[in-house]
Amino acid sequence: MIGRFAPSPTGPLHFGSLVAALGSYLLARLRRGSWLLRIEDLDPPRVVPGAAEAMIRLLEQLGFEWDGEILYQSSRSKRYQQILQQLCEQQQLFDCNCSRREILLSAPHPGEEGPVYPGRCRQGPVGSREELAIRLRVEDRMICCRDKVFGLQQQNLQREIGDFVLRRADGLFAYQLAVVVDDIDSGVTQVVRGADLLPSTARQVYLYQCLQQPLPEYYHLPLALGADQEKLSKRHGASAVVTAENGSLALWHALRFLGQPVPEPLSKASAKELLAWALLHFSVEKISTCPQPAPLL
Ligand code: GLU
């Protein structure tokens, strides 16, 4: 059993990421599995200098112990390219030079994740842009997986997403590709993360199928909301940021957030004591699927 935590270093660790760190750590350790740490620094313009180091230091201070070396996605381009080559040989890729506007205008209907790509460049690029993106051909069938918290998930990629991008027109590899290739190469068998990634899961399952690899188990954790009921993000500023000072209290809240009956007096306990409590008492059945407000830290 191998689990992992894979934060993007786009800012300080916020409460939602702490929940993902805690959930993935406990679910791995409860099954005596390994727990890996991967820094998803794939998108240079979004990476904040120093953010990865700060997250790593904070995780250490809170008593999270990971196995092996930390993997940085920025060091993996050769491997992603190799996998693209494999998919290309399997005739599953095509070049696309559609602009956003062209996709919007020709999309059959808006999908939840933006306009559905209508397959315009499947027979060769017909768009107006100079740069080429690389897309993966999808099929008109249901992609299914059983999430251990949210239950059965199904999506018809062709109808709801369309052929999706694996390498962007600016040359960057897409998150969907990197996450699957890294999880496969690291032997990850258990993916635990926030429910904001539930809509990406069918694309990732499809990629596992294209690469003929066994699926990991999926556990998606409830979304943490800001006071405005929106998904927690940088906009919510300092109130949701986890620090060395508020870290153990944040862990106590994170356990409550995951539905665990951690006693009130333990809100004063150290991070190490809270992790020790959680390893004895954590129960996955108690995790809710409802989005919940993040505490004010
Ligand atoms: N890097 C992603 C994030 O911080 C998580 C990716 C994953 O767990 O699959 O939201």
PDB file of N, CA, C and O in Angstrom, residues 194-260:
ATOM      1  N   GLY A 194      -8.510  16.309  -2.210  1.00  0.00           N
ATOM      2  CA  GLY A 194      -9.734  17.076  -2.058  1.00  0.00           C
ATOM      3  C   GLY A 194     -10.754  16.777  -3.153  1.00  0.00           C
ATOM      4  O   GLY A 194     -10.393  16.416  -4.279  1.00  0.00           O
ATOM      5  N   ALA A 195     -12.030  16.974  -2.819  1.00  0.00           N
ATOM      6  CA  ALA A 195     -13.108  16.678  -3.766  1.00  0.00           C
ATOM      7  C   ALA A 195     -13.109  17.630  -4.961  1.00  0.00           C
ATOM      8  O   ALA A 195     -13.808  17.380  -5.938  1.00  0.00           O
ATOM      9  N   ASP A 196     -12.309  18.693  -4.906  1.00  0.00           N
ATOM     10  CA  ASP A 196     -12.215  19.557  -6.093  1.00  0.00           C
ATOM     11  C   ASP A 196     -11.606  18.790  -7.261  1.00  0.00           C
ATOM     12  O   ASP A 196     -11.753  19.199  -8.412  1.00  0.00           O
ATOM     13  N   LEU A 197     -10.940  17.663  -6.977  1.00  0.00           N
ATOM     14  CA  LEU A 197     -10.330  16.880  -8.063  1.00  0.00           C
ATOM     15  C   LEU A 197     -11.206  15.722  -8.523  1.00  0.00           C
ATOM     16  O   LEU A 197     -10.840  14.992  -9.449  1.00  0.00           O
ATOM     17  N   LEU A 198     -12.367  15.587  -7.917  1.00  0.00           N
ATOM     18  CA  LEU A 198     -13.295  14.528  -8.354  1.00  0.00           C
ATOM     19  C   LEU A 198     -13.617  14.656  -9.860  1.00  0.00           C
ATOM     20  O   LEU A 198     -13.593  13.660 -10.577  1.00  0.00           O
ATOM     21  N   PRO A 199     -13.867  15.874 -10.364  1.00  0.00           N
ATOM     22  CA  PRO A 199     -14.175  15.998 -11.800  1.00  0.00           C
ATOM     23  C   PRO A 199     -13.004  15.649 -12.720  1.00  0.00           C
ATOM     24  O   PRO A 199     -13.200  15.475 -13.913  1.00  0.00           O
ATOM     25  N   SER A 200     -11.774  15.554 -12.191  1.00  0.00           N
ATOM     26  CA  SER A 200     -10.614  15.173 -13.015  1.00  0.00           C
ATOM     27  C   SER A 200     -10.417  13.662 -13.035  1.00  0.00           C
ATOM     28  O   SER A 200      -9.638  13.139 -13.835  1.00  0.00           O
ATOM     29  N   THR A 201     -11.092  12.975 -12.130  1.00  0.00           N
ATOM     30  CA  THR A 201     -10.754  11.569 -11.906  1.00  0.00           C
ATOM     31  C   THR A 201     -11.041  10.698 -13.131  1.00  0.00           C
ATOM     32  O   THR A 201     -10.234   9.832 -13.472  1.00  0.00           O
ATOM     33  N   ALA A 202     -12.132  10.952 -13.841  1.00  0.00           N
ATOM     34  CA  ALA A 202     -12.433  10.107 -15.015  1.00  0.00           C
ATOM     35  C   ALA A 202     -11.330  10.241 -16.064  1.00  0.00           C
ATOM     36  O   ALA A 202     -10.923   9.253 -16.687  1.00  0.00           O
ATOM     37  N   ARG A 203     -10.817  11.455 -16.252  1.00  0.00           N
ATOM     38  CA  ARG A 203      -9.729  11.637 -17.220  1.00  0.00           C
ATOM     39  C   ARG A 203      -8.503  10.839 -16.791  1.00  0.00           C
ATOM     40  O   ARG A 203      -7.817  10.219 -17.600  1.00  0.00           O
ATOM     41  N   GLN A 204      -8.259  10.820 -15.491  1.00  0.00           N
ATOM     42  CA  GLN A 204      -7.085  10.083 -15.003  1.00  0.00           C
ATOM     43  C   GLN A 204      -7.298   8.581 -15.114  1.00  0.00           C
ATOM     44  O   GLN A 204      -6.392   7.845 -15.501  1.00  0.00           O
ATOM     45  N   VAL A 205      -8.524   8.137 -14.816  1.00  0.00           N
ATOM     46  CA  VAL A 205      -8.834   6.702 -14.949  1.00  0.00           C
ATOM     47  C   VAL A 205      -8.650   6.281 -16.416  1.00  0.00           C
ATOM     48  O   VAL A 205      -8.073   5.231 -16.721  1.00  0.00           O
ATOM     49  N   TYR A 206      -9.112   7.132 -17.325  1.00  0.00           N
ATOM     50  CA  TYR A 206      -8.973   6.826 -18.753  1.00  0.00           C
ATOM     51  C   TYR A 206      -7.495   6.714 -19.135  1.00  0.00           C
ATOM     52  O   TYR A 206      -7.094   5.821 -19.885  1.00  0.00           O
ATOM     53  N   LEU A 207      -6.665   7.600 -18.581  1.00  0.00           N
ATOM     54  CA  LEU A 207      -5.229   7.525 -18.859  1.00  0.00           C
ATOM     55  C   LEU A 207      -4.616   6.218 -18.340  1.00  0.00           C
ATOM     56  O   LEU A 207      -3.797   5.598 -19.022  1.00  0.00           O
ATOM     57  N   TYR A 208      -5.016   5.805 -17.134  1.00  0.00           N
ATOM     58  CA  TYR A 208      -4.537   4.501 -16.626  1.00  0.00           C
ATOM     59  C   TYR A 208      -4.915   3.402 -17.615  1.00  0.00           C
ATOM     60  O   TYR A 208      -4.132   2.502 -17.890  1.00  0.00           O
ATOM     61  N   GLN A 209      -6.131   3.489 -18.137  1.00  0.00           N
ATOM     62  CA  GLN A 209      -6.580   2.447 -19.079  1.00  0.00           C
ATOM     63  C   GLN A 209      -5.743   2.494 -20.351  1.00  0.00           C
ATOM     64  O   GLN A 209      -5.320   1.456 -20.853  1.00  0.00           O
ATOM     65  N   CYS A 210      -5.487   3.697 -20.871  1.00  0.00           N
ATOM     66  CA  CYS A 210      -4.671   3.819 -22.089  1.00  0.00           C
ATOM     67  C   CYS A 210      -3.270   3.258 -21.860  1.00  0.00           C
ATOM     68  O   CYS A 210      -2.652   2.727 -22.773  1.00  0.00           O
ATOM     69  N   LEU A 211      -2.771   3.406 -20.641  1.00  0.00           N
ATOM     70  CA  LEU A 211      -1.403   2.945 -20.337  1.00  0.00           C
ATOM     71  C   LEU A 211      -1.403   1.512 -19.786  1.00  0.00           C
ATOM     72  O   LEU A 211      -0.365   1.000 -19.368  1.00  0.00           O
ATOM     73  N   GLN A 212      -2.560   0.885 -19.792  1.00  0.00           N
ATOM     74  CA  GLN A 212      -2.732  -0.503 -19.307  1.00  0.00           C
ATOM     75  C   GLN A 212      -2.167  -0.707 -17.911  1.00  0.00           C
ATOM     76  O   GLN A 212      -1.394  -1.649 -17.650  1.00  0.00           O
ATOM     77  N   GLN A 213      -2.521   0.191 -17.024  1.00  0.00           N
ATOM     78  CA  GLN A 213      -2.037   0.095 -15.638  1.00  0.00           C
ATOM     79  C   GLN A 213      -3.220  -0.068 -14.690  1.00  0.00           C
ATOM     80  O   GLN A 213      -4.287   0.483 -14.946  1.00  0.00           O
ATOM     81  N   PRO A 214      -3.013  -0.789 -13.575  1.00  0.00           N
ATOM     82  CA  PRO A 214      -4.104  -0.951 -12.613  1.00  0.00           C
ATOM     83  C   PRO A 214      -4.418   0.372 -11.908  1.00  0.00           C
ATOM     84  O   PRO A 214      -3.519   1.170 -11.662  1.00  0.00           O
ATOM     85  N   LEU A 215      -5.687   0.582 -11.601  1.00  0.00           N
ATOM     86  CA  LEU A 215      -6.112   1.825 -10.948  1.00  0.00           C
ATOM     87  C   LEU A 215      -5.728   1.827  -9.476  1.00  0.00           C
ATOM     88  O   LEU A 215      -5.775   0.786  -8.823  1.00  0.00           O
ATOM     89  N   PRO A 216      -5.432   3.002  -8.931  1.00  0.00           N
ATOM     90  CA  PRO A 216      -5.294   3.108  -7.469  1.00  0.00           C
ATOM     91  C   PRO A 216      -6.690   3.148  -6.848  1.00  0.00           C
ATOM     92  O   PRO A 216      -7.690   3.286  -7.565  1.00  0.00           O
ATOM     93  N   GLU A 217      -6.761   3.056  -5.521  1.00  0.00           N
ATOM     94  CA  GLU A 217      -8.021   3.340  -4.827  1.00  0.00           C
ATOM     95  C   GLU A 217      -8.147   4.853  -4.752  1.00  0.00           C
ATOM     96  O   GLU A 217      -7.145   5.536  -4.559  1.00  0.00           O
ATOM     97  N   TYR A 218      -9.360   5.368  -4.853  1.00  0.00           N
ATOM     98  CA  TYR A 218      -9.568   6.810  -4.716  1.00  0.00           C
ATOM     99  C   TYR A 218     -10.380   7.108  -3.471  1.00  0.00           C
ATOM    100  O   TYR A 218     -11.398   6.451  -3.213  1.00  0.00           O
ATOM    101  N   TYR A 219      -9.908   8.105  -2.709  1.00  0.00           N
ATOM    102  CA  TYR A 219     -10.663   8.663  -1.584  1.00  0.00           C
ATOM    103  C   TYR A 219     -10.671  10.166  -1.785  1.00  0.00           C
ATOM    104  O   TYR A 219      -9.609  10.791  -1.704  1.00  0.00           O
ATOM    105  N   HIS A 220     -11.832  10.745  -2.052  1.00  0.00           N
ATOM    106  CA  HIS A 220     -11.891  12.203  -2.124  1.00  0.00           C
ATOM    107  C   HIS A 220     -12.468  12.740  -0.814  1.00  0.00           C
ATOM    108  O   HIS A 220     -13.385  12.143  -0.239  1.00  0.00           O
ATOM    109  N   LEU A 221     -11.877  13.820  -0.347  1.00  0.00           N
ATOM    110  CA  LEU A 221     -12.249  14.379   0.955  1.00  0.00           C
ATOM    111  C   LEU A 221     -13.101  15.622   0.747  1.00  0.00           C
ATOM    112  O   LEU A 221     -12.945  16.311  -0.262  1.00  0.00           O
ATOM    113  N   PRO A 222     -13.998  15.914   1.708  1.00  0.00           N
ATOM    114  CA  PRO A 222     -14.921  17.038   1.501  1.00  0.00           C
ATOM    115  C   PRO A 222     -14.175  18.351   1.264  1.00  0.00           C
ATOM    116  O   PRO A 222     -13.058  18.547   1.751  1.00  0.00           O
ATOM    117  N   LEU A 223     -14.824  19.184   0.513  1.00  0.00           N
ATOM    118  CA  LEU A 223     -14.258  20.477   0.161  1.00  0.00           C
ATOM    119  C   LEU A 223     -14.335  21.432   1.347  1.00  0.00           C
ATOM    120  O   LEU A 223     -15.344  21.472   2.038  1.00  0.00           O
ATOM    121  N   ALA A 224     -13.266  22.195   1.565  1.00  0.00           N
ATOM    122  CA  ALA A 224     -13.293  23.223   2.619  1.00  0.00           C
ATOM    123  C   ALA A 224     -13.725  24.546   1.988  1.00  0.00           C
ATOM    124  O   ALA A 224     -13.186  24.961   0.961  1.00  0.00           O
ATOM    125  N   LEU A 225     -14.710  25.174   2.602  1.00  0.00           N
ATOM    126  CA  LEU A 225     -15.254  26.416   2.042  1.00  0.00           C
ATOM    127  C   LEU A 225     -14.804  27.621   2.856  1.00  0.00           C
ATOM    128  O   LEU A 225     -14.642  27.541   4.079  1.00  0.00           O
ATOM    129  N   GLY A 226     -14.641  28.751   2.177  1.00  0.00           N
ATOM    130  CA  GLY A 226     -14.387  30.022   2.866  1.00  0.00           C
ATOM    131  C   GLY A 226     -15.697  30.575   3.395  1.00  0.00           C
ATOM    132  O   GLY A 226     -16.770  30.013   3.149  1.00  0.00           O
ATOM    133  N   ALA A 227     -15.621  31.689   4.112  1.00  0.00           N
ATOM    134  CA  ALA A 227     -16.822  32.276   4.722  1.00  0.00           C
ATOM    135  C   ALA A 227     -17.860  32.628   3.653  1.00  0.00           C
ATOM    136  O   ALA A 227     -19.055  32.669   3.926  1.00  0.00           O
ATOM    137  N   ASP A 228     -17.409  32.881   2.410  1.00  0.00           N
ATOM    138  CA  ASP A 228     -18.344  33.227   1.332  1.00  0.00           C
ATOM    139  C   ASP A 228     -18.925  31.978   0.652  1.00  0.00           C
ATOM    140  O   ASP A 228     -19.530  32.071  -0.408  1.00  0.00           O
ATOM    141  N   GLN A 229     -18.680  30.778   1.257  1.00  0.00           N
ATOM    142  CA  GLN A 229     -19.197  29.508   0.719  1.00  0.00           C
ATOM    143  C   GLN A 229     -18.492  29.068  -0.560  1.00  0.00           C
ATOM    144  O   GLN A 229     -18.902  28.113  -1.204  1.00  0.00           O
ATOM    145  N   GLU A 230     -17.430  29.768  -0.934  1.00  0.00           N
ATOM    146  CA  GLU A 230     -16.676  29.357  -2.114  1.00  0.00           C
ATOM    147  C   GLU A 230     -15.537  28.452  -1.679  1.00  0.00           C
ATOM    148  O   GLU A 230     -15.095  28.518  -0.529  1.00  0.00           O
ATOM    149  N   LYS A 231     -15.023  27.639  -2.632  1.00  0.00           N
ATOM    150  CA  LYS A 231     -13.882  26.780  -2.343  1.00  0.00           C
ATOM    151  C   LYS A 231     -12.732  27.633  -1.791  1.00  0.00           C
ATOM    152  O   LYS A 231     -12.460  28.716  -2.311  1.00  0.00           O
ATOM    153  N   LEU A 232     -12.095  27.110  -0.755  1.00  0.00           N
ATOM    154  CA  LEU A 232     -11.003  27.833  -0.113  1.00  0.00           C
ATOM    155  C   LEU A 232      -9.870  28.074  -1.109  1.00  0.00           C
ATOM    156  O   LEU A 232      -9.446  27.167  -1.809  1.00  0.00           O
ATOM    157  N   SER A 233      -9.396  29.293  -1.171  1.00  0.00           N
ATOM    158  CA  SER A 233      -8.280  29.568  -2.073  1.00  0.00           C
ATOM    159  C   SER A 233      -7.509  30.764  -1.520  1.00  0.00           C
ATOM    160  O   SER A 233      -7.834  31.272  -0.448  1.00  0.00           O
ATOM    161  N   LYS A 234      -6.532  31.212  -2.300  1.00  0.00           N
ATOM    162  CA  LYS A 234      -5.701  32.331  -1.853  1.00  0.00           C
ATOM    163  C   LYS A 234      -6.529  33.561  -1.505  1.00  0.00           C
ATOM    164  O   LYS A 234      -6.183  34.327  -0.625  1.00  0.00           O
ATOM    165  N   ARG A 235      -7.653  33.723  -2.215  1.00  0.00           N
ATOM    166  CA  ARG A 235      -8.523  34.864  -1.970  1.00  0.00           C
ATOM    167  C   ARG A 235      -8.907  34.997  -0.495  1.00  0.00           C
ATOM    168  O   ARG A 235      -9.206  36.065  -0.018  1.00  0.00           O
ATOM    169  N   HIS A 236      -8.981  33.829   0.177  1.00  0.00           N
ATOM    170  CA  HIS A 236      -9.449  33.889   1.556  1.00  0.00           C
ATOM    171  C   HIS A 236      -8.361  34.339   2.533  1.00  0.00           C
ATOM    172  O   HIS A 236      -8.601  34.431   3.724  1.00  0.00           O
ATOM    173  N   GLY A 237      -7.169  34.568   1.964  1.00  0.00           N
ATOM    174  CA  GLY A 237      -6.120  35.221   2.735  1.00  0.00           C
ATOM    175  C   GLY A 237      -5.677  34.444   3.952  1.00  0.00           C
ATOM    176  O   GLY A 237      -5.774  33.217   4.010  1.00  0.00           O
ATOM    177  N   ALA A 238      -5.231  35.196   4.936  1.00  0.00           N
ATOM    178  CA  ALA A 238      -4.504  34.621   6.052  1.00  0.00           C
ATOM    179  C   ALA A 238      -5.369  33.740   6.947  1.00  0.00           C
ATOM    180  O   ALA A 238      -4.848  32.853   7.622  1.00  0.00           O
ATOM    181  N   SER A 239      -6.685  33.933   6.949  1.00  0.00           N
ATOM    182  CA  SER A 239      -7.510  33.217   7.929  1.00  0.00           C
ATOM    183  C   SER A 239      -7.429  31.699   7.749  1.00  0.00           C
ATOM    184  O   SER A 239      -7.688  30.954   8.685  1.00  0.00           O
ATOM    185  N   ALA A 240      -7.088  31.239   6.542  1.00  0.00           N
ATOM    186  CA  ALA A 240      -7.068  29.803   6.317  1.00  0.00           C
ATOM    187  C   ALA A 240      -5.647  29.242   6.226  1.00  0.00           C
ATOM    188  O   ALA A 240      -5.460  28.064   5.956  1.00  0.00           O
ATOM    189  N   VAL A 241      -4.649  30.089   6.459  1.00  0.00           N
ATOM    190  CA  VAL A 241      -3.266  29.639   6.281  1.00  0.00           C
ATOM    191  C   VAL A 241      -2.768  28.924   7.543  1.00  0.00           C
ATOM    192  O   VAL A 241      -2.942  29.408   8.656  1.00  0.00           O
ATOM    193  N   VAL A 242      -2.163  27.758   7.327  1.00  0.00           N
ATOM    194  CA  VAL A 242      -1.634  26.980   8.444  1.00  0.00           C
ATOM    195  C   VAL A 242      -0.188  27.414   8.683  1.00  0.00           C
ATOM    196  O   VAL A 242       0.588  27.561   7.734  1.00  0.00           O
ATOM    197  N   THR A 243       0.161  27.635   9.944  1.00  0.00           N
ATOM    198  CA  THR A 243       1.525  28.061  10.287  1.00  0.00           C
ATOM    199  C   THR A 243       2.056  27.154  11.398  1.00  0.00           C
ATOM    200  O   THR A 243       1.308  26.343  11.964  1.00  0.00           O
ATOM    201  N   ALA A 244       3.333  27.336  11.730  1.00  0.00           N
ATOM    202  CA  ALA A 244       3.903  26.545  12.829  1.00  0.00           C
ATOM    203  C   ALA A 244       3.158  26.869  14.126  1.00  0.00           C
ATOM    204  O   ALA A 244       2.967  26.006  14.982  1.00  0.00           O
ATOM    205  N   GLU A 245       2.675  28.118  14.263  1.00  0.00           N
ATOM    206  CA  GLU A 245       2.013  28.547  15.510  1.00  0.00           C
ATOM    207  C   GLU A 245       0.614  27.937  15.640  1.00  0.00           C
ATOM    208  O   GLU A 245       0.240  27.455  16.703  1.00  0.00           O
ATOM    209  N   ASN A 246      -0.174  27.998  14.554  1.00  0.00           N
ATOM    210  CA  ASN A 246      -1.552  27.484  14.676  1.00  0.00           C
ATOM    211  C   ASN A 246      -1.671  26.036  14.204  1.00  0.00           C
ATOM    212  O   ASN A 246      -2.771  25.477  14.154  1.00  0.00           O
ATOM    213  N   GLY A 247      -0.534  25.412  13.837  1.00  0.00           N
ATOM    214  CA  GLY A 247      -0.556  24.098  13.184  1.00  0.00           C
ATOM    215  C   GLY A 247      -1.253  23.002  13.970  1.00  0.00           C
ATOM    216  O   GLY A 247      -2.038  22.228  13.403  1.00  0.00           O
ATOM    217  N   SER A 248      -1.008  22.921  15.295  1.00  0.00           N
ATOM    218  CA  SER A 248      -1.633  21.805  16.008  1.00  0.00           C
ATOM    219  C   SER A 248      -3.137  22.042  16.172  1.00  0.00           C
ATOM    220  O   SER A 248      -3.930  21.101  16.025  1.00  0.00           O
ATOM    221  N   LEU A 249      -3.523  23.293  16.390  1.00  0.00           N
ATOM    222  CA  LEU A 249      -4.962  23.583  16.444  1.00  0.00           C
ATOM    223  C   LEU A 249      -5.612  23.295  15.072  1.00  0.00           C
ATOM    224  O   LEU A 249      -6.712  22.735  14.990  1.00  0.00           O
ATOM    225  N   ALA A 250      -4.894  23.643  14.010  1.00  0.00           N
ATOM    226  CA  ALA A 250      -5.415  23.374  12.659  1.00  0.00           C
ATOM    227  C   ALA A 250      -5.596  21.866  12.448  1.00  0.00           C
ATOM    228  O   ALA A 250      -6.573  21.425  11.834  1.00  0.00           O
ATOM    229  N   LEU A 251      -4.674  21.079  12.996  1.00  0.00           N
ATOM    230  CA  LEU A 251      -4.799  19.613  12.871  1.00  0.00           C
ATOM    231  C   LEU A 251      -6.024  19.111  13.627  1.00  0.00           C
ATOM    232  O   LEU A 251      -6.739  18.217  13.161  1.00  0.00           O
ATOM    233  N   TRP A 252      -6.254  19.690  14.805  1.00  0.00           N
ATOM    234  CA  TRP A 252      -7.447  19.310  15.588  1.00  0.00           C
ATOM    235  C   TRP A 252      -8.700  19.597  14.765  1.00  0.00           C
ATOM    236  O   TRP A 252      -9.585  18.755  14.626  1.00  0.00           O
ATOM    237  N   HIS A 253      -8.748  20.816  14.154  1.00  0.00           N
ATOM    238  CA  HIS A 253      -9.893  21.178  13.310  1.00  0.00           C
ATOM    239  C   HIS A 253      -9.999  20.232  12.108  1.00  0.00           C
ATOM    240  O   HIS A 253     -11.090  19.883  11.674  1.00  0.00           O
ATOM    241  N   ALA A 254      -8.837  19.865  11.546  1.00  0.00           N
ATOM    242  CA  ALA A 254      -8.854  18.998  10.356  1.00  0.00           C
ATOM    243  C   ALA A 254      -9.445  17.630  10.706  1.00  0.00           C
ATOM    244  O   ALA A 254     -10.179  17.039   9.906  1.00  0.00           O
ATOM    245  N   LEU A 255      -9.152  17.140  11.913  1.00  0.00           N
ATOM    246  CA  LEU A 255      -9.737  15.851  12.329  1.00  0.00           C
ATOM    247  C   LEU A 255     -11.252  15.988  12.471  1.00  0.00           C
ATOM    248  O   LEU A 255     -12.011  15.137  12.006  1.00  0.00           O
ATOM    249  N   ARG A 256     -11.696  17.078  13.094  1.00  0.00           N
ATOM    250  CA  ARG A 256     -13.137  17.333  13.214  1.00  0.00           C
ATOM    251  C   ARG A 256     -13.767  17.442  11.818  1.00  0.00           C
ATOM    252  O   ARG A 256     -14.843  16.924  11.558  1.00  0.00           O
ATOM    253  N   PHE A 257     -13.062  18.158  10.939  1.00  0.00           N
ATOM    254  CA  PHE A 257     -13.528  18.371   9.565  1.00  0.00           C
ATOM    255  C   PHE A 257     -13.753  17.027   8.859  1.00  0.00           C
ATOM    256  O   PHE A 257     -14.659  16.870   8.057  1.00  0.00           O
ATOM    257  N   LEU A 258     -12.888  16.061   9.189  1.00  0.00           N
ATOM    258  CA  LEU A 258     -13.011  14.722   8.582  1.00  0.00           C
ATOM    259  C   LEU A 258     -13.987  13.843   9.382  1.00  0.00           C
ATOM    260  O   LEU A 258     -14.018  12.623   9.191  1.00  0.00           O
ATOM    261  N   GLY A 259     -14.748  14.454  10.258  1.00  0.00           N
ATOM    262  CA  GLY A 259     -15.816  13.733  10.959  1.00  0.00           C
ATOM    263  C   GLY A 259     -15.359  12.937  12.163  1.00  0.00           C
ATOM    264  O   GLY A 259     -16.136  12.155  12.722  1.00  0.00           O
ATOM    265  N   GLN A 260     -14.107  13.120  12.595  1.00  0.00           N
ATOM    266  CA  GLN A 260     -13.572  12.294  13.679  1.00  0.00           C
ATOM    267  C   GLN A 260     -13.882  12.947  15.035  1.00  0.00           C
ATOM    268  O   GLN A 260     -13.689  14.159  15.195  1.00  0.00           O
TER     269      GLN A 260
END
